mmCIF file of C-alpha atoms and ligand atoms in Angstrom:
data_model
loop_
_atom_site.group_PDB
_atom_site.id
_atom_site.type_symbol
_atom_site.label_atom_id
_atom_site.label_comp_id
_atom_site.label_asym_id
_atom_site.label_seq_id
_atom_site.Cartn_x
_atom_site.Cartn_y
_atom_site.Cartn_z
ATOM 1 C CA MET A 1 0.000 0.000 0.000
ATOM 2 C CA ARG A 2 1.010 3.620 -0.422
ATOM 3 C CA ILE A 3 0.811 5.906 2.590
ATOM 4 C CA THR A 4 1.347 9.667 2.299
ATOM 5 C CA LEU A 5 2.272 11.557 5.480
ATOM 6 C CA ILE A 6 2.130 15.355 5.818
ATOM 7 C CA ALA A 7 4.218 16.898 8.617
ATOM 8 C CA GLY A 8 2.425 20.177 9.281
ATOM 9 C CA SER A 9 4.909 22.128 11.371
ATOM 10 C CA ASN A 10 7.055 25.019 10.173
ATOM 11 C CA GLN A 11 9.693 24.319 12.832
ATOM 12 C CA GLN A 12 12.880 22.399 11.952
ATOM 13 C CA ALA A 13 13.023 20.530 15.280
ATOM 14 C CA ALA A 14 9.271 19.945 15.546
ATOM 15 C CA THR A 15 8.271 16.993 17.713
ATOM 16 C CA SER A 16 5.237 16.371 15.470
ATOM 17 C CA THR A 17 7.581 16.060 12.475
ATOM 18 C CA ARG A 18 9.935 13.684 14.306
ATOM 19 C CA LEU A 19 6.890 11.597 15.318
ATOM 20 C CA THR A 20 5.746 11.584 11.688
ATOM 21 C CA GLU A 21 9.208 10.377 10.616
ATOM 22 C CA TYR A 22 8.895 7.571 13.157
ATOM 23 C CA ILE A 23 5.457 6.619 11.815
ATOM 24 C CA GLN A 24 6.947 6.622 8.281
ATOM 25 C CA HIS A 25 9.682 4.284 9.535
ATOM 26 C CA LEU A 26 7.087 1.929 11.068
ATOM 27 C CA VAL A 27 4.933 1.970 7.907
ATOM 28 C CA GLN A 28 7.991 1.014 5.842
ATOM 29 C CA SER A 29 8.877 -1.749 8.296
ATOM 30 C CA HIS A 30 5.385 -3.196 7.600
ATOM 31 C CA GLY A 31 6.447 -3.430 3.927
ATOM 32 C CA HIS A 32 4.432 -0.458 2.656
ATOM 33 C CA GLN A 33 5.554 2.568 0.639
ATOM 34 C CA ALA A 34 5.583 5.793 2.723
ATOM 35 C CA THR A 35 6.035 9.298 1.298
ATOM 36 C CA LEU A 36 6.641 12.097 3.808
ATOM 37 C CA ILE A 37 5.889 15.698 2.845
ATOM 38 C CA ASP A 38 7.551 18.036 5.383
ATOM 39 C CA LEU A 39 5.942 21.459 4.949
ATOM 40 C CA ASN A 40 8.965 23.109 6.605
ATOM 41 C CA LYS A 41 11.377 21.677 4.039
ATOM 42 C CA THR A 42 9.034 22.045 1.066
ATOM 43 C CA PRO A 43 6.874 25.149 1.612
ATOM 44 C CA ILE A 44 3.602 25.461 -0.275
ATOM 45 C CA PRO A 45 2.478 28.888 -1.611
ATOM 46 C CA PHE A 46 -0.459 30.620 0.061
ATOM 47 C CA TYR A 47 -3.672 29.262 -1.396
ATOM 48 C CA SER A 48 -5.534 31.764 -3.548
ATOM 49 C CA PRO A 49 -8.714 31.170 -5.571
ATOM 50 C CA ASP A 50 -7.199 33.622 -8.078
ATOM 51 C CA ASP A 51 -4.025 31.614 -8.732
ATOM 52 C CA ALA A 52 -3.781 27.803 -9.065
ATOM 53 C CA HIS A 53 0.052 28.001 -8.780
ATOM 54 C CA GLY A 54 0.331 25.563 -11.711
ATOM 55 C CA GLY A 55 3.871 24.208 -12.086
ATOM 56 C CA HIS A 56 4.921 24.961 -8.484
ATOM 57 C CA GLU A 57 7.157 21.932 -7.793
ATOM 58 C CA ALA A 58 6.390 21.399 -4.101
ATOM 59 C CA LEU A 59 2.647 21.824 -4.663
ATOM 60 C CA GLU A 60 2.644 19.444 -7.650
ATOM 61 C CA ASN A 61 4.564 16.856 -5.580
ATOM 62 C CA LEU A 62 2.075 17.216 -2.724
ATOM 63 C CA LYS A 63 -0.922 16.759 -5.024
ATOM 64 C CA LEU A 64 0.659 13.731 -6.749
ATOM 65 C CA ALA A 65 1.536 12.048 -3.440
ATOM 66 C CA MET A 66 -2.011 12.629 -2.186
ATOM 67 C CA HIS A 67 -3.564 11.282 -5.401
ATOM 68 C CA GLU A 68 -1.426 8.135 -5.233
ATOM 69 C CA ALA A 69 -2.064 7.513 -1.521
ATOM 70 C CA ASP A 70 -4.161 4.610 -0.288
ATOM 71 C CA GLY A 71 -4.008 6.051 3.242
ATOM 72 C CA ILE A 72 -3.074 9.464 4.646
ATOM 73 C CA VAL A 73 -1.409 10.651 7.880
ATOM 74 C CA LEU A 74 -1.853 14.324 8.850
ATOM 75 C CA ALA A 75 0.359 15.706 11.651
ATOM 76 C CA THR A 76 0.149 19.117 13.285
ATOM 77 C CA PRO A 77 1.357 21.069 16.292
ATOM 78 C CA GLU A 78 -1.492 22.359 18.473
ATOM 79 C CA TYR A 79 -1.536 26.137 17.950
ATOM 80 C CA HIS A 80 -4.113 28.270 19.792
ATOM 81 C CA SER A 81 -6.440 25.270 20.154
ATOM 82 C CA GLY A 82 -6.273 24.547 16.459
ATOM 83 C CA ILE A 83 -4.089 23.185 13.660
ATOM 84 C CA SER A 84 -1.052 24.999 12.254
ATOM 85 C CA GLY A 85 -1.449 27.618 9.535
ATOM 86 C CA VAL A 86 0.922 25.797 7.169
ATOM 87 C CA LEU A 87 -1.099 22.577 7.366
ATOM 88 C CA LYS A 88 -4.422 24.376 6.881
ATOM 89 C CA ASN A 89 -2.920 26.170 3.887
ATOM 90 C CA ALA A 90 -1.759 22.878 2.347
ATOM 91 C CA LEU A 91 -5.185 21.314 2.907
ATOM 92 C CA ASP A 92 -6.867 24.303 1.238
ATOM 93 C CA HIS A 93 -4.991 23.361 -1.977
ATOM 94 C CA LEU A 94 -6.484 19.850 -1.837
ATOM 95 C CA GLY A 95 -9.972 18.496 -2.420
ATOM 96 C CA GLN A 96 -12.253 15.490 -2.221
ATOM 97 C CA ASP A 97 -10.453 13.837 -5.162
ATOM 98 C CA HIS A 98 -7.385 13.511 -2.890
ATOM 99 C CA PHE A 99 -9.293 12.162 0.147
ATOM 100 C CA ASN A 100 -12.430 10.397 -1.069
ATOM 101 C CA ASN A 101 -12.921 7.073 0.808
ATOM 102 C CA LYS A 102 -9.295 6.971 2.017
ATOM 103 C CA ALA A 103 -8.340 6.205 5.607
ATOM 104 C CA VAL A 104 -6.872 9.212 7.431
ATOM 105 C CA LEU A 105 -4.913 9.178 10.690
ATOM 106 C CA SER A 106 -4.663 12.454 12.639
ATOM 107 C CA VAL A 107 -1.561 13.144 14.756
ATOM 108 C CA SER A 108 -0.766 16.110 16.996
ATOM 109 C CA SER A 109 1.794 17.480 19.460
ATOM 110 C CA SER A 110 0.833 19.935 22.202
ATOM 111 C CA GLY A 111 2.287 21.759 25.191
ATOM 112 C CA GLY A 112 -0.721 20.632 27.232
ATOM 113 C CA ALA A 113 -1.501 17.024 28.106
ATOM 114 C CA VAL A 114 -3.632 16.102 25.082
ATOM 115 C CA ALA A 115 -4.091 17.893 21.759
ATOM 116 C CA VAL A 116 -7.842 17.316 21.522
ATOM 117 C CA SER A 117 -8.712 20.641 19.857
ATOM 118 C CA SER A 118 -6.378 20.318 16.866
ATOM 119 C CA LEU A 119 -7.220 16.627 16.419
ATOM 120 C CA THR A 120 -10.955 17.330 16.484
ATOM 121 C CA GLN A 121 -10.439 20.154 13.995
ATOM 122 C CA LEU A 122 -8.430 17.861 11.704
ATOM 123 C CA GLN A 123 -11.131 15.197 11.804
ATOM 124 C CA THR A 124 -13.761 17.804 10.906
ATOM 125 C CA ILE A 125 -11.700 18.872 7.879
ATOM 126 C CA VAL A 126 -11.176 15.230 6.843
ATOM 127 C CA ARG A 127 -14.922 14.571 7.087
ATOM 128 C CA ASN A 128 -15.563 17.600 4.881
ATOM 129 C CA LEU A 129 -13.076 16.231 2.309
ATOM 130 C CA HIS A 130 -14.860 12.814 2.373
ATOM 131 C CA GLY A 131 -11.901 11.005 3.913
ATOM 132 C CA ILE A 132 -12.587 8.245 6.444
ATOM 133 C CA ASN A 133 -11.304 9.203 9.890
ATOM 134 C CA CYS A 134 -9.432 6.481 11.744
ATOM 135 C CA PRO A 135 -11.434 6.040 14.996
ATOM 136 C CA GLU A 136 -8.202 6.479 16.965
ATOM 137 C CA TRP A 137 -5.689 9.290 16.806
ATOM 138 C CA ILE A 138 -2.178 9.925 18.162
ATOM 139 C CA SER A 139 -1.558 12.787 20.571
ATOM 140 C CA ILE A 140 1.754 13.543 22.259
ATOM 141 C CA GLY A 141 1.534 16.216 24.929
ATOM 142 C CA GLY A 142 3.708 17.675 27.677
ATOM 143 C CA ASP A 143 6.590 15.370 28.646
ATOM 144 C CA GLN A 144 5.614 12.756 26.056
ATOM 145 C CA ARG A 145 7.204 15.101 23.500
ATOM 146 C CA LYS A 146 10.654 14.342 24.971
ATOM 147 C CA SER A 147 10.688 11.053 23.039
ATOM 148 C CA PHE A 148 10.601 13.058 19.813
ATOM 149 C CA GLN A 149 13.174 15.738 20.527
ATOM 150 C CA THR A 150 16.165 16.038 18.214
ATOM 151 C CA GLY A 151 18.799 13.372 18.831
ATOM 152 C CA VAL A 152 16.562 10.870 20.643
ATOM 153 C CA ALA A 153 16.970 7.447 19.010
ATOM 154 C CA TYR A 154 13.859 5.486 18.054
ATOM 155 C CA SER A 155 15.006 2.808 20.528
ATOM 156 C CA ASP A 156 14.770 5.409 23.340
ATOM 157 C CA ILE A 157 11.142 6.368 22.732
ATOM 158 C CA HIS A 158 9.209 5.882 25.991
ATOM 159 C CA PRO A 159 7.712 2.351 25.920
ATOM 160 C CA ASP A 160 4.180 3.539 26.763
ATOM 161 C CA VAL A 161 4.233 6.102 23.953
ATOM 162 C CA ASP A 162 5.751 3.593 21.540
ATOM 163 C CA LYS A 163 3.086 1.015 22.407
ATOM 164 C CA ARG A 164 0.276 3.464 21.689
ATOM 165 C CA VAL A 165 1.828 4.687 18.414
ATOM 166 C CA ARG A 166 2.224 1.112 17.177
ATOM 167 C CA ARG A 167 -1.285 0.070 18.270
ATOM 168 C CA VAL A 168 -2.989 3.042 16.608
ATOM 169 C CA LEU A 169 -0.845 2.678 13.479
ATOM 170 C CA ASN A 170 -1.899 -0.980 13.156
ATOM 171 C CA ALA A 171 -5.567 0.043 13.429
ATOM 172 C CA PHE A 172 -5.002 2.703 10.737
ATOM 173 C CA LEU A 173 -3.260 0.245 8.391
ATOM 174 C CA ASP A 174 -6.068 -2.294 8.901
ATOM 175 C CA LEU A 175 -8.656 0.359 7.992
ATOM 176 C CA THR A 176 -6.587 1.407 4.950
ATOM 177 C CA THR A 177 -6.479 -2.222 3.768
ATOM 178 C CA VAL A 178 -10.246 -2.660 4.101
ATOM 179 C CA LEU A 179 -11.007 0.587 2.249
ATOM 180 C CA LYS A 180 -8.507 -0.192 -0.526
ATOM 181 C CA VAL A 181 -10.125 -3.600 -1.153
ATOM 182 C CA ARG A 182 -13.540 -1.926 -1.473
ATOM 183 C CA GLN A 183 -12.349 0.599 -4.106
HETATM 184 C C1 FMN B 201 1.721 29.965 18.480
HETATM 185 C C2 FMN B 201 1.647 28.815 19.437
HETATM 186 C C3 FMN B 201 0.426 28.450 19.982
HETATM 187 C C4 FMN B 201 0.330 27.381 20.856
HETATM 188 N N1 FMN B 201 -0.896 27.051 21.343
HETATM 189 C C5 FMN B 201 -1.023 25.969 22.161
HETATM 190 C C6 FMN B 201 -2.305 25.562 22.631
HETATM 191 O O1 FMN B 201 -3.323 26.169 22.364
HETATM 192 N N2 FMN B 201 -2.379 24.463 23.433
HETATM 193 C C7 FMN B 201 -1.257 23.752 23.783
HETATM 194 O O2 FMN B 201 -1.383 22.747 24.493
HETATM 195 N N3 FMN B 201 -0.032 24.100 23.339
HETATM 196 C C8 FMN B 201 0.126 25.193 22.532
HETATM 197 N N4 FMN B 201 1.348 25.546 22.038
HETATM 198 C C9 FMN B 201 2.501 24.688 22.331
HETATM 199 C C10 FMN B 201 2.741 23.710 21.175
HETATM 200 O O3 FMN B 201 1.580 22.950 20.929
HETATM 201 C C11 FMN B 201 3.896 22.762 21.530
HETATM 202 O O4 FMN B 201 5.094 23.491 21.625
HETATM 203 C C12 FMN B 201 4.025 21.645 20.505
HETATM 204 O O5 FMN B 201 4.964 20.711 20.978
HETATM 205 C C13 FMN B 201 4.457 22.180 19.168
HETATM 206 O O6 FMN B 201 4.574 21.104 18.256
HETATM 207 P P1 FMN B 201 5.907 20.858 17.427
HETATM 208 O O7 FMN B 201 6.974 20.418 18.392
HETATM 209 O O8 FMN B 201 5.530 19.791 16.483
HETATM 210 O O9 FMN B 201 6.268 22.150 16.749
HETATM 211 C C14 FMN B 201 1.484 26.638 21.194
HETATM 212 C C15 FMN B 201 2.724 27.020 20.654
HETATM 213 C C16 FMN B 201 2.801 28.082 19.781
HETATM 214 C C17 FMN B 201 4.144 28.456 19.199
#
C-alpha cells in the first residue's frame, strides 16, 4: 500500500515532524511505501482562488503524493487550540479527489496534556473532504514530546508512547487495507 504523510509544522526541530518520521519508519517496516511531505522543508504557496500556482514543484509533488495515496497521515502542532497555519494552507490546496474514501490518521503534538482541539479540527476537515477518519488518533503532549526531541533514538522512545503509536498505526493500516479492497 502507499501511505502519504504530511508533517504540518514550520519548525525544523518539531516533535510532530519527528513523530511523523517515526510513523513513516514503522509503515515502511510493515512493507508499505511511505512518502513524507515536510511542509517546513518544502513550503507550499499561500492558497488563492485567483491563482492555481500551476507548475509549483512542491505543490505538484504534494498533489501527486495525495492522489497516489491509499491512506493518509496528517500531523500538526497544536496552535491556539487549532491546527497549524501551514497545514491548513496545504489542505486548502487539496480536495475530495485527494481524500475520497481513504483512511486518514490524525496526529498532533501539544504543550498541554492532550491535543484534543487540533485533532478534532483535523477530523472535521477530513470529514468535509470525504476522507474516512481512523477512529483512533495519536496525541503527544507535555513530557511525552521528549521522546521526539532532536537526537533521541527510536530505541529510546518511551515504551508507553511507543506502544500506543504502534497500536494506533496498526488500526489505521487495517482500515486502509479494508477501504482499498472496497475501491
Ligand atoms: C503559536 C503557538 C500556539 C500554541 N498554542 C497551544 C495551545 O493552544 N495548546 C497547547 O497545548 N499548546 C500550545 N502551544 C505549544 C505547542 O503545541 C507545543 O510546543 C508543541 O509541541 C508544538 O509542536 P511541534 O513540536 O511539532 O512544533 C502553542 C505554541 C505556539 C508556538
